[in-house]
mmCIF file of C-alpha atoms in Angstrom:
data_model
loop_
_atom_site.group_PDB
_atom_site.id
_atom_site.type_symbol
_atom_site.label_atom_id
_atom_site.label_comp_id
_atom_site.label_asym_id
_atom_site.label_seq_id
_atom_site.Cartn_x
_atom_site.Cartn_y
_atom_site.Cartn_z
ATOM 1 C CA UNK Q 608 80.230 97.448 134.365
ATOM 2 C CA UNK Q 609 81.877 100.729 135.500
ATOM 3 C CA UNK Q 610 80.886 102.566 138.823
ATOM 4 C CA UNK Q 611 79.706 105.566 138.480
ATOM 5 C CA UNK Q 612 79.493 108.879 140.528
ATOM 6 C CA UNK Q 613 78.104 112.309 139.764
ATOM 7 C CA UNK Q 614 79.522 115.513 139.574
ATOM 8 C CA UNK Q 615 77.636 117.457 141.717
ATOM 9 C CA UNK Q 616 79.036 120.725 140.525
ATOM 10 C CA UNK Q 617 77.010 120.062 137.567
ATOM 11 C CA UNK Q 618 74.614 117.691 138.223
ATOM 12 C CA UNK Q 619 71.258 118.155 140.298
ATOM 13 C CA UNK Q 620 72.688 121.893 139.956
ATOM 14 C CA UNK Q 621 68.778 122.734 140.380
ATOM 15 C CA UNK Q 622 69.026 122.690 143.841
ATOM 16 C CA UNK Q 623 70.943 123.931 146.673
ATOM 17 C CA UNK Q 624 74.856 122.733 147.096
ATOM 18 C CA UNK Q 625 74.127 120.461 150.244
ATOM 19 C CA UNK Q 626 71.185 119.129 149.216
ATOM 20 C CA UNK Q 627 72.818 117.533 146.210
ATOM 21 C CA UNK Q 628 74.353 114.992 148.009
ATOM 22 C CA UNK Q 629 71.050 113.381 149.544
ATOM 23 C CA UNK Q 630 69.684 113.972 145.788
ATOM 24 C CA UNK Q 631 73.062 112.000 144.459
ATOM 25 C CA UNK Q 632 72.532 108.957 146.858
ATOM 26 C CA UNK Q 633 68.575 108.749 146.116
ATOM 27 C CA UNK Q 634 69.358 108.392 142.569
ATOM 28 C CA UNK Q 635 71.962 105.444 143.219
ATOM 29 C CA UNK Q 636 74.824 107.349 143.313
ATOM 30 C CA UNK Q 637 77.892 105.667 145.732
ATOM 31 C CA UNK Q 638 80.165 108.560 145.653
ATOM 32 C CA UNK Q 639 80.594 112.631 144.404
ATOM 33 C CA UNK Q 640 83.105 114.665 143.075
ATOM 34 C CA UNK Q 641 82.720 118.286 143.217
ATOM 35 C CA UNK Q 642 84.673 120.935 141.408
ATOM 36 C CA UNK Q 643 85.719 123.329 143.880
ATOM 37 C CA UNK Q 644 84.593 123.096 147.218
ATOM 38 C CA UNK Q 645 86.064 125.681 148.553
ATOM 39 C CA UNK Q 646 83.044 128.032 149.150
ATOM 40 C CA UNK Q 647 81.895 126.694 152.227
ATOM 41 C CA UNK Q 648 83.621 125.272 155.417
ATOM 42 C CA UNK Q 649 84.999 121.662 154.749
ATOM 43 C CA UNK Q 650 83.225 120.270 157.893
ATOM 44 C CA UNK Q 651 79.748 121.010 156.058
ATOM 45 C CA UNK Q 652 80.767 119.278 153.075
ATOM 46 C CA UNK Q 653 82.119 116.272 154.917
ATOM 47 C CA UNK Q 654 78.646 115.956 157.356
ATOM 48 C CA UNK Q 655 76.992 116.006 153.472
ATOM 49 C CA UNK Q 656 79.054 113.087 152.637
ATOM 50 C CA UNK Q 657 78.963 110.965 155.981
ATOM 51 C CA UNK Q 658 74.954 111.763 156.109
ATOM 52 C CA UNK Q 659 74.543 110.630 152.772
ATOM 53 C CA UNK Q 660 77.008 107.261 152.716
ATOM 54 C CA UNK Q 661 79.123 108.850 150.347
ATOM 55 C CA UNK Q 662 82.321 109.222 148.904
ATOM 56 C CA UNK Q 663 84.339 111.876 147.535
ATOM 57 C CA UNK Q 664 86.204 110.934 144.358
ATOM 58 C CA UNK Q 665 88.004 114.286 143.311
ATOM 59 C CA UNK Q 666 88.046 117.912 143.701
ATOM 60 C CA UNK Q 667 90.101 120.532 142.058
ATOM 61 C CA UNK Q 668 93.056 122.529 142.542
ATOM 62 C CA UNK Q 669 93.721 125.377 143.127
ATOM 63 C CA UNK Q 670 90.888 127.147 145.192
ATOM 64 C CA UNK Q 671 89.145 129.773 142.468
ATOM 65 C CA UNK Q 672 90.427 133.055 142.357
ATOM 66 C CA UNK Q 673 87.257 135.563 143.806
ATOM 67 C CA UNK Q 674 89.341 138.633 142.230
ATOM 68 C CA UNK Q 675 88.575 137.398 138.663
ATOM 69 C CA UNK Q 676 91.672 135.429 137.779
ATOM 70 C CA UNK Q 677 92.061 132.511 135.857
ATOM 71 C CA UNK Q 678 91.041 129.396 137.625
ATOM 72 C CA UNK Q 679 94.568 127.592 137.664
ATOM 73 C CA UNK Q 680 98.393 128.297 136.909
ATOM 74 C CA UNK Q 681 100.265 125.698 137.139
ATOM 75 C CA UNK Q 682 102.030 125.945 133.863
ATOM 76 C CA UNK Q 683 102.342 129.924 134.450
ATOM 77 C CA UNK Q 684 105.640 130.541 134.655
ATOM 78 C CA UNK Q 685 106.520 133.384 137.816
ATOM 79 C CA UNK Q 686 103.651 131.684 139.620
ATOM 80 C CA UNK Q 687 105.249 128.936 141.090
ATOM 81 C CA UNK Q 688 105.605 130.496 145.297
ATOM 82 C CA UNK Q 689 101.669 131.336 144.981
ATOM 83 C CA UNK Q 690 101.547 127.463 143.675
ATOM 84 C CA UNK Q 691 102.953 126.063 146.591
ATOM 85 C CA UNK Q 692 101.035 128.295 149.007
ATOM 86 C CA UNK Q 693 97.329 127.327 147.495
ATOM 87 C CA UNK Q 694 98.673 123.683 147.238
ATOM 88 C CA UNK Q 695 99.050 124.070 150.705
ATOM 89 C CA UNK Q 696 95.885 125.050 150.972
ATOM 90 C CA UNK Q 697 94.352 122.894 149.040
ATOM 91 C CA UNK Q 698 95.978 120.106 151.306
ATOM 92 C CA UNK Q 699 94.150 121.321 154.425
ATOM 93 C CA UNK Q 700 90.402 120.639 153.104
ATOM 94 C CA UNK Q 701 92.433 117.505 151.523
ATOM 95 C CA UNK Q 702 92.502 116.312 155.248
ATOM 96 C CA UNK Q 703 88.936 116.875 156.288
ATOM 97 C CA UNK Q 704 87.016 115.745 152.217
ATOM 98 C CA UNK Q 705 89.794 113.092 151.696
ATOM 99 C CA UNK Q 706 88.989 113.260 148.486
ATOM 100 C CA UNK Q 707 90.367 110.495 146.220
ATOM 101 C CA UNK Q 708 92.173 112.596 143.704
ATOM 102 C CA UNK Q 709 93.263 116.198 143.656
ATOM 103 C CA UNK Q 710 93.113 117.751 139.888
ATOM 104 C CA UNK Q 711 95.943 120.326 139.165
ATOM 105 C CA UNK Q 712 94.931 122.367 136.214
ATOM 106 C CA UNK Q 713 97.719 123.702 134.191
ATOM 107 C CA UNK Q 714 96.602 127.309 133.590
ATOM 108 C CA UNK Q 715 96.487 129.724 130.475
ATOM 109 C CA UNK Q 716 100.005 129.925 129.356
ATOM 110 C CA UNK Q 717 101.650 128.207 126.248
ATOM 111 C CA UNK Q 718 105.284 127.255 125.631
ATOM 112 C CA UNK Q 719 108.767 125.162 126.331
ATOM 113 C CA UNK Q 720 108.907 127.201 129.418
ATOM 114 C CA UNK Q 721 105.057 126.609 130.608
ATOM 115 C CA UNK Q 722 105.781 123.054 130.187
ATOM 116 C CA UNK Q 723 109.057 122.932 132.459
ATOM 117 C CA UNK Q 724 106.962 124.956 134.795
ATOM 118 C CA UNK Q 725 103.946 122.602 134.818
ATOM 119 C CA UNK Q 726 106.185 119.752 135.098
ATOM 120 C CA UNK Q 727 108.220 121.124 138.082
ATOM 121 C CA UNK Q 728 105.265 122.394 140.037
ATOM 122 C CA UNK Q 729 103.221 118.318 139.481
ATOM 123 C CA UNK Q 730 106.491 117.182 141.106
ATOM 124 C CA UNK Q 731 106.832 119.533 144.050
ATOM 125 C CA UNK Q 732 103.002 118.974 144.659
ATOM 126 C CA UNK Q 733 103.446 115.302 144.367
ATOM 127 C CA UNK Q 734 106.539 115.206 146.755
ATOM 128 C CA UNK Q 735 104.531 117.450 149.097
ATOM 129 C CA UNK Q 736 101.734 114.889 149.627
ATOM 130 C CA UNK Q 737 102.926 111.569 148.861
ATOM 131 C CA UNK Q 738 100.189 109.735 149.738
ATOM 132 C CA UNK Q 739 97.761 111.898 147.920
ATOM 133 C CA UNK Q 740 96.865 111.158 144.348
ATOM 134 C CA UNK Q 741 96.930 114.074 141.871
ATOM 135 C CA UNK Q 742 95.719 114.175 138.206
ATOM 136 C CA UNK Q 743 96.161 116.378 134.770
ATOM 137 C CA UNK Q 744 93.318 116.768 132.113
ATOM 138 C CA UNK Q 745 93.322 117.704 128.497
ATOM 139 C CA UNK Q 746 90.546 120.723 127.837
ATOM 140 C CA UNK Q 747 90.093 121.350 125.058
ATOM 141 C CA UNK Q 748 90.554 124.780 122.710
ATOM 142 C CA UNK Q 749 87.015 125.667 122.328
ATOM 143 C CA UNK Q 750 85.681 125.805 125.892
ATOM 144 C CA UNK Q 751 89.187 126.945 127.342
ATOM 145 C CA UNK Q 752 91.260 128.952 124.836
ATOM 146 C CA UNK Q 753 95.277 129.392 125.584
ATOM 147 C CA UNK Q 754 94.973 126.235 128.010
ATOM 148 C CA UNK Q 755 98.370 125.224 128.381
ATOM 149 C CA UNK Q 756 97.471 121.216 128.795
ATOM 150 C CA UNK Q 757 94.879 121.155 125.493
ATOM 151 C CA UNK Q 758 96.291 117.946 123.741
ATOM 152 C CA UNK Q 759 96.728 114.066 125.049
ATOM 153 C CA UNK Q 760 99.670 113.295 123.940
ATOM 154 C CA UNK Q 761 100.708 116.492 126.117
ATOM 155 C CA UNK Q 762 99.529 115.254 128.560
ATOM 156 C CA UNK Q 763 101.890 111.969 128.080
ATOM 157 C CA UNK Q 764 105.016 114.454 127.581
ATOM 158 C CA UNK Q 765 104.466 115.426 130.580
ATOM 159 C CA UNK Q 766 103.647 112.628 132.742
ATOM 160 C CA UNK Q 767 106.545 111.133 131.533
ATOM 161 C CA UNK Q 768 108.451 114.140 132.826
ATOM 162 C CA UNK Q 769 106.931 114.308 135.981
ATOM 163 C CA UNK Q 770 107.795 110.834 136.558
ATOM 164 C CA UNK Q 771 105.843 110.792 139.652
ATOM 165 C CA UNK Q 772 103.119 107.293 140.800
ATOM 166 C CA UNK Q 773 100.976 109.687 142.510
ATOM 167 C CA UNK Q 774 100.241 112.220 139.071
ATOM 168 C CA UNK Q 775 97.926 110.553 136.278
ATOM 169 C CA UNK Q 776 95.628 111.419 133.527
ATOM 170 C CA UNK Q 777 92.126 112.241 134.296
ATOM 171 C CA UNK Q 778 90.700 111.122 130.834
ATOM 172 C CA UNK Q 779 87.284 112.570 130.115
ATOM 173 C CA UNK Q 780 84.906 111.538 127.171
ATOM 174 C CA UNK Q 781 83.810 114.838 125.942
ATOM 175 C CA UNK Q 782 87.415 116.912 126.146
ATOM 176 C CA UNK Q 783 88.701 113.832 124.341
ATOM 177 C CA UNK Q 784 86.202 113.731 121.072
ATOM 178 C CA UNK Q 785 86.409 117.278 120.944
ATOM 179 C CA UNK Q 786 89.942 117.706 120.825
ATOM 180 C CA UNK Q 787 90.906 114.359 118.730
ATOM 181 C CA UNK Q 788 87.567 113.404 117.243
ATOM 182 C CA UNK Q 789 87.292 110.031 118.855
ATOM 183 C CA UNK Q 790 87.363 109.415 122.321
ATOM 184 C CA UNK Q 791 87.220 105.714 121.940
ATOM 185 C CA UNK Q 792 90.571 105.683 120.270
ATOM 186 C CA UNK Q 793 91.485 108.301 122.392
ATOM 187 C CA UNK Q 794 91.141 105.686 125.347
ATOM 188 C CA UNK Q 795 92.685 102.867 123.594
ATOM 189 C CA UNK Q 796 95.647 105.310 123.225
ATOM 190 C CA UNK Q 797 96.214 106.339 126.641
ATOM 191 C CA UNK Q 798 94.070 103.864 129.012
ATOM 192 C CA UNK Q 799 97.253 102.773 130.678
ATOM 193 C CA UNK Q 800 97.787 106.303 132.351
ATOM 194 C CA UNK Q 801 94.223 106.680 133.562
ATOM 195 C CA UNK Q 802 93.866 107.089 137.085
ATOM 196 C CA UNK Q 803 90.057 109.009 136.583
ATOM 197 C CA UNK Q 804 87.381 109.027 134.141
ATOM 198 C CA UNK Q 805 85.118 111.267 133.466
ATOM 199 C CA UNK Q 806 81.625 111.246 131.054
ATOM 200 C CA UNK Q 807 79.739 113.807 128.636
ATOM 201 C CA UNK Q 808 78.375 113.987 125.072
ATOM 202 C CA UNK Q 809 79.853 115.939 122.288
ATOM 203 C CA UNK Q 810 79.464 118.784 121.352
ATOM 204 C CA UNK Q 811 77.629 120.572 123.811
ATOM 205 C CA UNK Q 812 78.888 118.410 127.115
ATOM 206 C CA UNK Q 813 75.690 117.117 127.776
ATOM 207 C CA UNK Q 814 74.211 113.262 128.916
ATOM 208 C CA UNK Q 815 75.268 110.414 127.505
ATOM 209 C CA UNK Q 816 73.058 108.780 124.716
ATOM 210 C CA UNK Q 817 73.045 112.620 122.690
ATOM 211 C CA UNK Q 818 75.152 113.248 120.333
ATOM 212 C CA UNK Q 819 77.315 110.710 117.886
ATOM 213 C CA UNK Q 820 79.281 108.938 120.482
ATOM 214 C CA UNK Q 821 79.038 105.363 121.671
ATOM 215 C CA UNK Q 822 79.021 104.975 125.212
ATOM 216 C CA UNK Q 823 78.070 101.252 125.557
ATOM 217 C CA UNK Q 824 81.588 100.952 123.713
ATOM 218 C CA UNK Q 825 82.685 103.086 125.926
ATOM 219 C CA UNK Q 826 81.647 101.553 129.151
ATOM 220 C CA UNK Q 827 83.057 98.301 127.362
ATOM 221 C CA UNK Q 828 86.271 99.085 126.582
ATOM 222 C CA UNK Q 829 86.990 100.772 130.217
ATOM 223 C CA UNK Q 830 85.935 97.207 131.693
ATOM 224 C CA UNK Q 831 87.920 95.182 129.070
ATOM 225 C CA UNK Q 832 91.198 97.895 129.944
ATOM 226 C CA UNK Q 833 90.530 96.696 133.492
ATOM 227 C CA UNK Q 834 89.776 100.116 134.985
ATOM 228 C CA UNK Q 835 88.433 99.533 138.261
ATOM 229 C CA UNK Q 836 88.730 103.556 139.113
ATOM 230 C CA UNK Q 837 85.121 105.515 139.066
ATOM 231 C CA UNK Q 838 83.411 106.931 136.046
ATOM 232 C CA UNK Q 839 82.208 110.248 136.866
ATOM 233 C CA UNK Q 840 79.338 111.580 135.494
ATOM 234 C CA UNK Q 841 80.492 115.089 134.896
ATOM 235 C CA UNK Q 842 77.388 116.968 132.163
ATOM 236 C CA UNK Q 843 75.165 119.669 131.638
ATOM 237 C CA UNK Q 844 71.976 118.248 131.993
ATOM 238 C CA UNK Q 845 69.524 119.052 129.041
ATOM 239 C CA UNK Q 846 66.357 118.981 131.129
ATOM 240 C CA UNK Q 847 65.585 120.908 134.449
ATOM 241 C CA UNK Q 848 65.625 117.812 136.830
ATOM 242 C CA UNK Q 849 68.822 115.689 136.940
ATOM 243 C CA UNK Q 850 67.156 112.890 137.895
ATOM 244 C CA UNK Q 851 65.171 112.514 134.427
ATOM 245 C CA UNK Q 852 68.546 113.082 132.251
ATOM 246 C CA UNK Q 853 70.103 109.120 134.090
ATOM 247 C CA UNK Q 854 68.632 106.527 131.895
ATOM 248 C CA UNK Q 855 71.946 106.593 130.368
ATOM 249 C CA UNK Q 856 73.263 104.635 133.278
ATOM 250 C CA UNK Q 857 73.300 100.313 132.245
ATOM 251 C CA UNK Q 858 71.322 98.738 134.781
ATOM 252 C CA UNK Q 859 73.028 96.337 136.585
#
């Protein structure tokens, strides 16, 4: 059966950002990702994580923009010196989370040149920190309109440009049914380039166990792919405590 961590940029979002990670472990949790953990000095997040036995799967890049701007660029062409520079800073929280992967997102930008500029910027970021796994991920059209990377076989294009071990696809349930209509097949497509996984319901991105899709398959067919990564729990919980939207979770 899968291991699974929580999102705790969504999840247990009821209470305050450093006591999710005590709330994560209580409910069984082994390990967090967290979206962008840039607010607050990386030493408190990483006593959260130590106190709490926990790892830290993933975290975004780049940091948010607090002027109002669009929360990534990669694929934005004219961007690429202010890429390197928030890589770079991304990199020096890197070394006190040590965070298991690093998500790039692309940006709002369509286009043969977007592309070339997503695909140049993975590799410089990927050269830059060899040792440090980095991932894309489809979104899809509805919840992020004029996202450059909004398709999975994109996604492939441009892995296969990048051509780099440490870039892979961050494949998540609920981008993947809403943008193709089946994330099962979806998975059986493009399993081989997983490096994370991700979980929600369609349509509205909440717990598994709403909605149409099967997750039992789901949790099946990552275990007969042979994904041995983590299976983060990444929702909008549809009831006020976290803890009482879980009983999705198998029991072991």
């Amino acid at each position: 059966m899968p291991k699974f961590s929580a999102n705790i940029s969504l999840l247990f979002a009821e209470l305050a950002y450093l006591d999710r990670f005590q709330a994560a472990a209580e409910a069984g949790f082994e390990a967090v990702e967290i979206l962008f953990p840039y607010e607050i000095a990386a030493r408190e997040t990483r006593r959260a994580l130590v106190a709490n036995g926990l790892k830290l799967v993933l975290i975004n890049a780049p940091p948010p923009n607090y002027a109002g701007g669009q929360p990534g660029f990669a694929a934005v062409p004219g961007e690429e010196a202010r890429f390197q520079r928030d890589i770079t800073r991304v990199m020096r929280y890197v070394e006190q989370l040590r965070p298991g992967m690093v998500h790039i997102m692309a940006g709002y930008e369509q286009g043969a040149q977007a592309q070339q500029t997503f695909v140049r910027n993975l590799q410089w970021a990927a050269d830059h920190a060899p040792s440090q796994q980095f991932t894309i991920e489809p979104l899809n059209p509805g919840d992020q309109p004029g996202y450059f990377l909004n398709d999975y076989d994109l996604a492939a294009d441009v892995l296969d440009l990048v051509d780099r071990p440490n870039v892979g696809l961050q494949y998540d349930t609920y981008h993947a049914e809403v943008i193709h209509g089946d994330a099962l097949k979806v998975w059986e497509r493009f399993h081989s380039r997983a490096v994370h996984v991700q979980i929600g319901a369609a349509p509205d991105r909440s717990e598994p166990g709403r909605g149409m899709m099967d997750f039992p398959a789901l949790f099946q067919a990552f275990d007969d792919a042979g994904y041995s990564g983590w299976v983060s729990a990444e929702y909008k919980p549809s009831k006020p405590r976290t803890v009482d939207t879980l009983g999705w979770r198998p029991a072991n």
